[in-house]
mmCIF file of C-alpha atoms and ligand atoms in Angstrom:
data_model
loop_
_atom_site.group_PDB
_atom_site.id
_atom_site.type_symbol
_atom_site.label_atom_id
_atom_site.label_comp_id
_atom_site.label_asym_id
_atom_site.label_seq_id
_atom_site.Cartn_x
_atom_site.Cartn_y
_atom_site.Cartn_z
ATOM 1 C CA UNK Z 27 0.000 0.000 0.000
ATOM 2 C CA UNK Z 28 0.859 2.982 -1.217
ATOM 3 C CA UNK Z 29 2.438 5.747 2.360
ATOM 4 C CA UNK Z 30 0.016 7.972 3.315
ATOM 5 C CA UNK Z 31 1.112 11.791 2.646
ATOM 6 C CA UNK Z 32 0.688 15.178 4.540
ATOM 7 C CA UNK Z 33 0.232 18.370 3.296
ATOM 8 C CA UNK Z 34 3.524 20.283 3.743
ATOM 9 C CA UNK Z 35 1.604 23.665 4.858
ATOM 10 C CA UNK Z 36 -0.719 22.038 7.440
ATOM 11 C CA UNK Z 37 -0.104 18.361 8.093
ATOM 12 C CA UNK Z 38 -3.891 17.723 6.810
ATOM 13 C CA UNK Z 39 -3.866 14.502 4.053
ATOM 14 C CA UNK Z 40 -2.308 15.865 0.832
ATOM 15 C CA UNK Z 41 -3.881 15.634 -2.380
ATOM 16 C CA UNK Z 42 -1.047 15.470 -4.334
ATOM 17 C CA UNK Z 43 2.986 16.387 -4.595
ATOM 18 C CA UNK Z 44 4.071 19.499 -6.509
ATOM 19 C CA UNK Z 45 6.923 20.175 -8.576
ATOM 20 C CA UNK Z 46 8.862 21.655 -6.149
ATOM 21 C CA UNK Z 47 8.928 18.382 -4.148
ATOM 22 C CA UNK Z 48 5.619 20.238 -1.812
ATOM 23 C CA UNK Z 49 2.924 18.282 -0.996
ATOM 24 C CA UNK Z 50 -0.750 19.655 -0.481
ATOM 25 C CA UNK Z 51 -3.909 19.281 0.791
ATOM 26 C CA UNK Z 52 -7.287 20.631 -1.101
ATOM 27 C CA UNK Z 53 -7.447 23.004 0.526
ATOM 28 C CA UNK Z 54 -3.718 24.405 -0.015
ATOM 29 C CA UNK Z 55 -3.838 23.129 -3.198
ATOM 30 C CA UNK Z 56 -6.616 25.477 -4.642
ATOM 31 C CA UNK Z 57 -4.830 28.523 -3.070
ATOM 32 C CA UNK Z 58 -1.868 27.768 -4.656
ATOM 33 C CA UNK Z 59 -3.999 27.552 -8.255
ATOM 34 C CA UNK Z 60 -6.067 30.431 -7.259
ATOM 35 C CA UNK Z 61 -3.056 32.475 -6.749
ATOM 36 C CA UNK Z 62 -0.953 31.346 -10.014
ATOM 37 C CA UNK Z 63 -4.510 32.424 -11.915
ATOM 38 C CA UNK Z 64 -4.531 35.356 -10.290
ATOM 39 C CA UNK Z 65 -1.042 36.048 -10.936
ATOM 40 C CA UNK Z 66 -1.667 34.734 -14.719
ATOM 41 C CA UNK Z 67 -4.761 37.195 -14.463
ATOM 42 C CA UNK Z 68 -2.547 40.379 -13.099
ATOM 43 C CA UNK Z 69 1.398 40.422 -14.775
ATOM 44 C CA UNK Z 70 -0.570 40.116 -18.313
ATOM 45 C CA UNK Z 71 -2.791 42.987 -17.901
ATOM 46 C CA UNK Z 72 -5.905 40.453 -18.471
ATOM 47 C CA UNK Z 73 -8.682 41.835 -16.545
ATOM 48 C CA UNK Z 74 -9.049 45.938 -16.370
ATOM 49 C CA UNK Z 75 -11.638 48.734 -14.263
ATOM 50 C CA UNK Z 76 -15.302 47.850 -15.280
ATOM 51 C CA UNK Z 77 -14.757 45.286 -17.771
ATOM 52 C CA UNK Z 78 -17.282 43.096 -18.542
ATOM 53 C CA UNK Z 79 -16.204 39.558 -18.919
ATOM 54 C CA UNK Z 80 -18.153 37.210 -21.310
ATOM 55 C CA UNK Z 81 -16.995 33.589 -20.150
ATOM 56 C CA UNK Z 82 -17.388 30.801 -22.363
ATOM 57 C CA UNK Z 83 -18.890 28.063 -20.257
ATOM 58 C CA UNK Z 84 -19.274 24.624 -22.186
ATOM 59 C CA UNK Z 85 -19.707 22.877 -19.114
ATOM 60 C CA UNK Z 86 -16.546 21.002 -18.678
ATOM 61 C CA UNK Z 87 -14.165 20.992 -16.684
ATOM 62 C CA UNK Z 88 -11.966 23.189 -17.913
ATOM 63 C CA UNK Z 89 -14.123 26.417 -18.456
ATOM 64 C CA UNK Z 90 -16.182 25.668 -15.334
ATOM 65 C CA UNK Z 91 -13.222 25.578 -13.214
ATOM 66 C CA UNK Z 92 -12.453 29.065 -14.903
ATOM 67 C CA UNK Z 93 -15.490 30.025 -14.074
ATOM 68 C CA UNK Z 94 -15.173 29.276 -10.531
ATOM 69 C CA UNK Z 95 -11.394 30.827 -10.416
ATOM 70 C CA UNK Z 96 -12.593 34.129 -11.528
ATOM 71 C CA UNK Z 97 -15.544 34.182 -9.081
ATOM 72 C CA UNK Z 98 -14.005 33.937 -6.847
ATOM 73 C CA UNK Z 99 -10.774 36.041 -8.150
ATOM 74 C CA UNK Z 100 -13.008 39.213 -9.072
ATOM 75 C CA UNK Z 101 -15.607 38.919 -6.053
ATOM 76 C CA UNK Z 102 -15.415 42.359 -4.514
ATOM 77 C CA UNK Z 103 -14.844 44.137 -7.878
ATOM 78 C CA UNK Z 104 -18.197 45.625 -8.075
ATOM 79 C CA UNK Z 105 -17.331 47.401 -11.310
ATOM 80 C CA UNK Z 106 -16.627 44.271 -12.920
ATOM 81 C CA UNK Z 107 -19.102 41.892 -14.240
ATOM 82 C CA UNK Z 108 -19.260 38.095 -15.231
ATOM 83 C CA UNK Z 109 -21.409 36.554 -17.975
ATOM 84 C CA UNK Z 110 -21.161 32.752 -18.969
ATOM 85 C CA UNK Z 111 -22.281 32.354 -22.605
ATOM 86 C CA UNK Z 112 -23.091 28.563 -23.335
ATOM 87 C CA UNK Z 113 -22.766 27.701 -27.160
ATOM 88 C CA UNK Z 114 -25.215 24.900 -28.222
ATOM 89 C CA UNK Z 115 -24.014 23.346 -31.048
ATOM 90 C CA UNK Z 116 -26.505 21.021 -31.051
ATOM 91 C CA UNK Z 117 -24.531 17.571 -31.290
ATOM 92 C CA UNK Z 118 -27.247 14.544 -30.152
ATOM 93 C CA UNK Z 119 -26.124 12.698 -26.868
ATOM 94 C CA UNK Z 120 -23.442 14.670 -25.917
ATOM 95 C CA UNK Z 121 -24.141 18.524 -25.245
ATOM 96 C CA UNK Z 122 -27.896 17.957 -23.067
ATOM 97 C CA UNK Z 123 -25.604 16.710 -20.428
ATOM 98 C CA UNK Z 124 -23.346 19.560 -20.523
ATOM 99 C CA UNK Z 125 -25.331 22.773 -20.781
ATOM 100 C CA UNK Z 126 -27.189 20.798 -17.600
ATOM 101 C CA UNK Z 127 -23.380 20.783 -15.498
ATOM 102 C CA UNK Z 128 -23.385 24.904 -17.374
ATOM 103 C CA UNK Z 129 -26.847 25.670 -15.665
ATOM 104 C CA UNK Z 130 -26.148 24.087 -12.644
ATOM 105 C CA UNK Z 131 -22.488 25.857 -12.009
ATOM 106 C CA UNK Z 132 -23.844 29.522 -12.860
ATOM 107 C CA UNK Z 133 -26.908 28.755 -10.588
ATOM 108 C CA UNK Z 134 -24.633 27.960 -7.658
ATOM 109 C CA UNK Z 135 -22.237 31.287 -8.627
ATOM 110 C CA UNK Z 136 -25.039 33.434 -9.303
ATOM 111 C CA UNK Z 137 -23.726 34.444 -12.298
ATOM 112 C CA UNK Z 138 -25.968 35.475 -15.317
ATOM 113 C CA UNK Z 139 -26.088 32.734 -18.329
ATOM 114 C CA UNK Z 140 -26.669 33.031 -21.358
ATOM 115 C CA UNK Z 141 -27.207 30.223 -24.117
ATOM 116 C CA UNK Z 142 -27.618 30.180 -27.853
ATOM 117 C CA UNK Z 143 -27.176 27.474 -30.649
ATOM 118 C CA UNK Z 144 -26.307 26.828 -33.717
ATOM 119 C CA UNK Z 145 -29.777 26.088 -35.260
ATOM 120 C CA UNK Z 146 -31.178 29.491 -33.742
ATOM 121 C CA UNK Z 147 -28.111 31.710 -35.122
ATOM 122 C CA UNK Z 148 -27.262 29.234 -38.271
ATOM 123 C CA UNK Z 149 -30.304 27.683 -38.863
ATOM 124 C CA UNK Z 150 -29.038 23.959 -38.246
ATOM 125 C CA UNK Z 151 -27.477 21.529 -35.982
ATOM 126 C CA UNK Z 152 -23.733 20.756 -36.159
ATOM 127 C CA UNK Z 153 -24.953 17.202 -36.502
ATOM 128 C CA UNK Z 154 -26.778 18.365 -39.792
ATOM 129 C CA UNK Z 155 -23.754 20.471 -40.860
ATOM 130 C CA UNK Z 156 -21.835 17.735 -41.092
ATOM 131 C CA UNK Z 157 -23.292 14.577 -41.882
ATOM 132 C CA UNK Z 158 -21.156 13.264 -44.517
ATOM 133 C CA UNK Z 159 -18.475 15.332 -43.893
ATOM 134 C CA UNK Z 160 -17.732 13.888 -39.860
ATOM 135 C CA UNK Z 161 -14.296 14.007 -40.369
ATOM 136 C CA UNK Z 162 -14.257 17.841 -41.116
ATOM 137 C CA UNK Z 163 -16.625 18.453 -37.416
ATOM 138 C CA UNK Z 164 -14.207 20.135 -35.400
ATOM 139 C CA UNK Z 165 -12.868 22.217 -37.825
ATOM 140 C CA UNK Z 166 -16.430 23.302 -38.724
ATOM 141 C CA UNK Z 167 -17.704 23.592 -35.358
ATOM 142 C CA UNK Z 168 -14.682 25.229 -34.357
ATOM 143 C CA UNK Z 169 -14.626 27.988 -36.854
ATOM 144 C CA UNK Z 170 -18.664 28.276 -36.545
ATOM 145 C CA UNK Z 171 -18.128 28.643 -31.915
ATOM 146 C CA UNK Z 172 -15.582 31.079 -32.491
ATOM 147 C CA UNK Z 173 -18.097 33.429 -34.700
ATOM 148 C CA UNK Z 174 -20.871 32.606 -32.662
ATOM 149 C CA UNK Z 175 -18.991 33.071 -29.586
ATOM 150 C CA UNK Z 176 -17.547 36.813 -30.653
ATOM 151 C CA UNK Z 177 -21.240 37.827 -31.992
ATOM 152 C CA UNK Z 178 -22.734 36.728 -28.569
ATOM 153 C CA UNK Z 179 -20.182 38.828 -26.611
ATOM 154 C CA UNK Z 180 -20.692 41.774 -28.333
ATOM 155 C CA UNK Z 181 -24.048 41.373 -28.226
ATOM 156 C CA UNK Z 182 -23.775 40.804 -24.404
ATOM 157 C CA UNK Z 183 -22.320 44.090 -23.834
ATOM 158 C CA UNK Z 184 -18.682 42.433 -22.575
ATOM 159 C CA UNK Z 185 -15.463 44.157 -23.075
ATOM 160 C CA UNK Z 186 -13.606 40.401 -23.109
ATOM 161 C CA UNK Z 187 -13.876 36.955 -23.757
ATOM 162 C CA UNK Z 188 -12.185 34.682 -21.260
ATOM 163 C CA UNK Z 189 -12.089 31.139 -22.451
ATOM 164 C CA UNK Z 190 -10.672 28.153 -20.819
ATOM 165 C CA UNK Z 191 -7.770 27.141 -22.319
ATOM 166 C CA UNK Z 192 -4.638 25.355 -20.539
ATOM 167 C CA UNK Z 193 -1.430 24.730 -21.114
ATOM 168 C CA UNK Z 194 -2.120 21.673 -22.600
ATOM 169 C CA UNK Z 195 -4.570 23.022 -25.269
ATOM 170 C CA UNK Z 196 -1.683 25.696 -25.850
ATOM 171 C CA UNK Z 197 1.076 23.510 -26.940
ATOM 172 C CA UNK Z 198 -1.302 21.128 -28.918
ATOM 173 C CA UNK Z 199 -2.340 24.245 -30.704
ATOM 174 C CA UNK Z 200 1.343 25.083 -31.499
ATOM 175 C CA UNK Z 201 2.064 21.632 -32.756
ATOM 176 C CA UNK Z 202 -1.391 21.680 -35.054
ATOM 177 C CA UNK Z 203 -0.015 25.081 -36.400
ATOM 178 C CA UNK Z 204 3.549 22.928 -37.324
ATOM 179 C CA UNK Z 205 1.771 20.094 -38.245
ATOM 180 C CA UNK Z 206 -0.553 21.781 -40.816
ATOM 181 C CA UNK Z 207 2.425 23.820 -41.977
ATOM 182 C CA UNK Z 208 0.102 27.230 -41.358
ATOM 183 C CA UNK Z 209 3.045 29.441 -41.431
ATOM 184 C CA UNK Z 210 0.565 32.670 -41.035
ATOM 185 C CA UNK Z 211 -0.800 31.649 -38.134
ATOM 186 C CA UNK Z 212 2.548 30.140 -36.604
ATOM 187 C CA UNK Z 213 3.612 33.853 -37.265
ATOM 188 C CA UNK Z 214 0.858 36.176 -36.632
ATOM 189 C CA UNK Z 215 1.124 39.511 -34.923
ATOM 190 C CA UNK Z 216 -1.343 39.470 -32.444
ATOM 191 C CA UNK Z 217 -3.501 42.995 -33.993
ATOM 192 C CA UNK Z 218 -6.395 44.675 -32.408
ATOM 193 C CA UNK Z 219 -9.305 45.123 -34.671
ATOM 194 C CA UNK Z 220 -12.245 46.940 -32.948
ATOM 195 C CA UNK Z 221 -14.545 44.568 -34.241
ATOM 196 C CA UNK Z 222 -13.455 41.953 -32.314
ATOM 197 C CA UNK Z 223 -13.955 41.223 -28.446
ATOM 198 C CA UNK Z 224 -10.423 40.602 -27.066
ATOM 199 C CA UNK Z 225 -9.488 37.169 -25.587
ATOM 200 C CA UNK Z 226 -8.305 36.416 -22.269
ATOM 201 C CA UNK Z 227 -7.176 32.437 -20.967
ATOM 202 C CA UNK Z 228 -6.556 32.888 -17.389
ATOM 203 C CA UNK Z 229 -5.814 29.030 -17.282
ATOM 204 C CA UNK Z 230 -3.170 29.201 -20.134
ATOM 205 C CA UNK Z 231 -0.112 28.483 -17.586
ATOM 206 C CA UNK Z 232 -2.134 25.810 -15.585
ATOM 207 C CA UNK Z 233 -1.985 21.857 -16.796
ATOM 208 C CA UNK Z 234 -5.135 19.959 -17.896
ATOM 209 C CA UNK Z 235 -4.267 17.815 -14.959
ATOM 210 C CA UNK Z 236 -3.966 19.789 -12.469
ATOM 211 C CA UNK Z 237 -7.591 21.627 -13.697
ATOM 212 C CA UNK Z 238 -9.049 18.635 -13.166
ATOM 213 C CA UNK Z 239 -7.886 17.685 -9.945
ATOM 214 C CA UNK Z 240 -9.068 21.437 -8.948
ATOM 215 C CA UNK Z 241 -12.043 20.325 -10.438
ATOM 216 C CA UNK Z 242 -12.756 17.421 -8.319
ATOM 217 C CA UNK Z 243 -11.156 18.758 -4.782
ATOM 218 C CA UNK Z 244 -13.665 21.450 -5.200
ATOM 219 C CA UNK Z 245 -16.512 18.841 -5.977
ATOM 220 C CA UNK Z 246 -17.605 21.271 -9.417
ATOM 221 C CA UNK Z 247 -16.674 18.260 -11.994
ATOM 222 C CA UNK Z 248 -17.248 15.650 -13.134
ATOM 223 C CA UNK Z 249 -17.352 13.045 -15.737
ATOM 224 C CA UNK Z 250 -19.686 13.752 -18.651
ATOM 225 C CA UNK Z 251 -19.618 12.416 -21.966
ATOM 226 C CA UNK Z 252 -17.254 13.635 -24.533
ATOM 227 C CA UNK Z 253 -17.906 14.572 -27.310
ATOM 228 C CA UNK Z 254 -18.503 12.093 -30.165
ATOM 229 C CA UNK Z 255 -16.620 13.933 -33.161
ATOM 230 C CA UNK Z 256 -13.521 14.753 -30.753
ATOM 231 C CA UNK Z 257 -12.126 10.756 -31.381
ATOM 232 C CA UNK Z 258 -11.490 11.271 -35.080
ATOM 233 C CA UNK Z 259 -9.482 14.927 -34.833
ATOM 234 C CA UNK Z 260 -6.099 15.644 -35.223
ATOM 235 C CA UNK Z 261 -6.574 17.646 -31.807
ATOM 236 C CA UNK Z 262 -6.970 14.367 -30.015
ATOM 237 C CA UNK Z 263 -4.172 12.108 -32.221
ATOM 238 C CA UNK Z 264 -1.752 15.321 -30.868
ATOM 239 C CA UNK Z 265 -3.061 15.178 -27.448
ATOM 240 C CA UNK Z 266 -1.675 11.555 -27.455
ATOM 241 C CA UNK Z 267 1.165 12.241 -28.934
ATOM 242 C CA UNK Z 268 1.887 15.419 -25.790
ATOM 243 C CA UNK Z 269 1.074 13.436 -23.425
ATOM 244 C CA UNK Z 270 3.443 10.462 -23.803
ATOM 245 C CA UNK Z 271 6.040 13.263 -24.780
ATOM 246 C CA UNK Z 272 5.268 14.903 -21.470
ATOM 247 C CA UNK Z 273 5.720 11.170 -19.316
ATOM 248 C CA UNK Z 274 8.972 10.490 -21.080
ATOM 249 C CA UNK Z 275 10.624 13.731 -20.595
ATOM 250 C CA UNK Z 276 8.547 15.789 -18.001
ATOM 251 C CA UNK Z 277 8.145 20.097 -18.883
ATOM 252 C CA UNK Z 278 7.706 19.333 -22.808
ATOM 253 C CA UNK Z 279 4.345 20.792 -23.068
ATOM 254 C CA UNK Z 280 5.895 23.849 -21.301
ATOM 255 C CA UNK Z 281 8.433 24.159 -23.179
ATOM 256 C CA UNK Z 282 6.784 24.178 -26.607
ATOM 257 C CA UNK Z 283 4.505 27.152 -25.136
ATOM 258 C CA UNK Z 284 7.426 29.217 -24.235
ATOM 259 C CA UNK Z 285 9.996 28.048 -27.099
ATOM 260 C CA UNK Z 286 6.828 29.668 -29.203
ATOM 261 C CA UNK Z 287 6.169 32.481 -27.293
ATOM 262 C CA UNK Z 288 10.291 33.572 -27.734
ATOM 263 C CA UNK Z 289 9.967 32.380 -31.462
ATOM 264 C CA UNK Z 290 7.253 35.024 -31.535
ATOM 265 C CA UNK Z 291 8.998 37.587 -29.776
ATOM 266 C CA UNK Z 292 12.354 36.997 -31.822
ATOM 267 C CA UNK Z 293 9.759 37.625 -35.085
ATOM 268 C CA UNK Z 294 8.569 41.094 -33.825
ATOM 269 C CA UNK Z 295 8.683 43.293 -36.967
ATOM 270 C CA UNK Z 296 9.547 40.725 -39.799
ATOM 271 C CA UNK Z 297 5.934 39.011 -39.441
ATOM 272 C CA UNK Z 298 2.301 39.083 -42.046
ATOM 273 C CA UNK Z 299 0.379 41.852 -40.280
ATOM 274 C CA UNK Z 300 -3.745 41.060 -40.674
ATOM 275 C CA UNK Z 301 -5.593 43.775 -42.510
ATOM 276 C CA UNK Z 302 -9.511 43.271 -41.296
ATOM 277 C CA UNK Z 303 -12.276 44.118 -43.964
ATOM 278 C CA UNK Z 304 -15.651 43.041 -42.900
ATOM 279 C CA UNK Z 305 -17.502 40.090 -44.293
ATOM 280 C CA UNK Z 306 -19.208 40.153 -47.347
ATOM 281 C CA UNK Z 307 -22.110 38.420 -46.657
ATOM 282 C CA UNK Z 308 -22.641 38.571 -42.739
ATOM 283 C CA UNK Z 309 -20.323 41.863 -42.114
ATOM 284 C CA UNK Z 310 -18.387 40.568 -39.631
ATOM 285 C CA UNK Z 311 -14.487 41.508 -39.161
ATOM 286 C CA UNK Z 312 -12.239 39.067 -41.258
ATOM 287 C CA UNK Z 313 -9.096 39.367 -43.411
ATOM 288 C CA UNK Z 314 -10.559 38.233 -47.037
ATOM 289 C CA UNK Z 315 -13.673 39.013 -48.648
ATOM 290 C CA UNK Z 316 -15.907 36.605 -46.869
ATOM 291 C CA UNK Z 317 -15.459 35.494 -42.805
ATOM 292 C CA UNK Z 318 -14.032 31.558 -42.808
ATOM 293 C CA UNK Z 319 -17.781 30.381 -41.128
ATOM 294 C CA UNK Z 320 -19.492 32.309 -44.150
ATOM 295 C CA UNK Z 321 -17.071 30.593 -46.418
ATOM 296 C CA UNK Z 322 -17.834 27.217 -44.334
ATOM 297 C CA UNK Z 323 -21.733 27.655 -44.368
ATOM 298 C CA UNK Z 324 -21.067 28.539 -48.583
ATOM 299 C CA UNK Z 325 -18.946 25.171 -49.188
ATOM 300 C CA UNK Z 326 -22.061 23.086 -46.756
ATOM 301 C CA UNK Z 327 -24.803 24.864 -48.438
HETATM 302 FE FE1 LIG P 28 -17.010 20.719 -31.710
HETATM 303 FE FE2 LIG P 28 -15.069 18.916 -32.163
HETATM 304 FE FE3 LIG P 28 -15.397 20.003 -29.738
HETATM 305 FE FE4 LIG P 28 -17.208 18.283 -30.686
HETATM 306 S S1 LIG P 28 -15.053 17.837 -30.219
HETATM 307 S S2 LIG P 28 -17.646 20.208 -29.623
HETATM 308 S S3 LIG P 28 -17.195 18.816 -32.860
HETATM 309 S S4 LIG P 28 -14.787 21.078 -31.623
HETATM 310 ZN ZN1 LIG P 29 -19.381 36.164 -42.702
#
């Protein structure tokens, strides 16, 4: 049997050993996550005087526990106010469950919700979109969230849209770039076009892992069903591929993010800057004639 462990703060039964060789409790646990968000939050200018943050709440764990985090990190802040936006995309099965765990987390945060789907803003289901085409879902639902996402903020009134993503999401979305050889978006300057809410991911320095084990000390996750177009995506083959990179040779997924991040830096000046025009056929922002989700819903049509 495996020795029993104490929290190195205050004796209580750890939950699990840090990096540093530290182990914690729940309750010191979530501090220490609650400050490293909040630190994440602060040194990056993320959160400013009355913003309005429009938090995209799916229902797992990952924007839930963001959810929670800034709750509890802005509580206080009178002049600042939360909004979880739930996107149905209306995929059979799968998102009921979720948009239940979304309903049930903003009821317990009071925090006002707001849901709309695909069928009400698109006029179909993603399961309609892309029957026939399942191997092209994510990339369809994807570019079709985003838009819907942005259109809802702005519509909500919010000055930012915090999403959930962690570290590990981060460096599978650098390899993706490499992998798909998408040199302008391995390169782009991040631009501020007026059109667009700006995004915030408080969680971006914190590990899937330890989300979820915030997740489940604080008793606000847990297990629903995934999704079932996520099996077939590259997303998921590179998520694989991370995470046996990151048990052979511990700090990989780290040290993609912040190999990219200098790679970035070391760019500044010599990189494609994005001209926005607006949409052709919705008039959204976009850099080509027509937004990618008109050019999507065009190609489905
Ligand atoms: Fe959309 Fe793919 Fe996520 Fe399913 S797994 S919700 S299809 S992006
Ligand atoms: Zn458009």
């Amino acid at each position: 049997m495996a020795e029993k462990k104490f929290c190195s703060v205050c004796g209580a039964d750890a939950v699990t050993l840090l990096g540093n060789g530290r182990y914690l409790c729940g309750e010191h646990y979530s501090s220490a996550i609650l400050e490293r968000v909040q630190r994440t939050v602060g040194e990056n200018g993320m959160i400013g005087e009355n913003d309005h943050i429009a938090v995209a709440l799916s229902g797992g764990k990952d924007s839930t526990v963001l959810l929670w985090l800034l709750s509890k990190i802005l509580s206080g802040q009178d002049d600042i106010t939360l909004t979880a936006l739930t996107i149905d995309e209306g995929v059979c099965g799968y998102r009921d469950e979720t948009i239940q765990a979304a309903r049930s987390i903003t009821g317990m945060l009071g925090i006002s919700h707001r849901i709309v789907s695909f069928e009400e803003y698109y006029g179909r289901t993603l399961d309609s979109l892309v029957a026939g085409n399942e191997n092209r879902a994510c990339t369809i639902c994807g570019v079709l969230r985003k838009k819907l996402m942005q259109v809802a903020s702005r519509e909500t009134g919010a000055t930012k849209l915090a999403t959930g993503h962690n570290l590990d999401d981060e460096a599978q979305s650098v390899l993706m770039n490499f992998f798909n050889g998408d040199i302008r978006r391995i390169t782009r300057q991040a631009t501020v076009n007026p059109g667009f809410i700006p995004r915030i991911k408080p969680l971006n320095e914190i590990a899937d892992k330890e989300v979820a084990l915030f997740g489940m000390v604080n008793g606000i996750y847990r297990d629903l069903p995934e999704c079932p177009y996520a099996r077939g995506s590259l997303r998921a083959d590179v998520r694989g591929f991370l995470s046996r990179a990151e048990y052979l040779c511990p700090g990989t997924k780290d040290r993609i993010v912040n190999g990219y991040a200098r790679l970035r830096s070391s760019l500044h000046g010599n990189v494609p800057v994005s001209h926005y025009r607006t949409c052709g056929i919705c008039g959204e922002p976009c850099t080509g004639d027509l937004c990618m989700a008109c050019r999507i819903l065009d190609s489905l049509a």
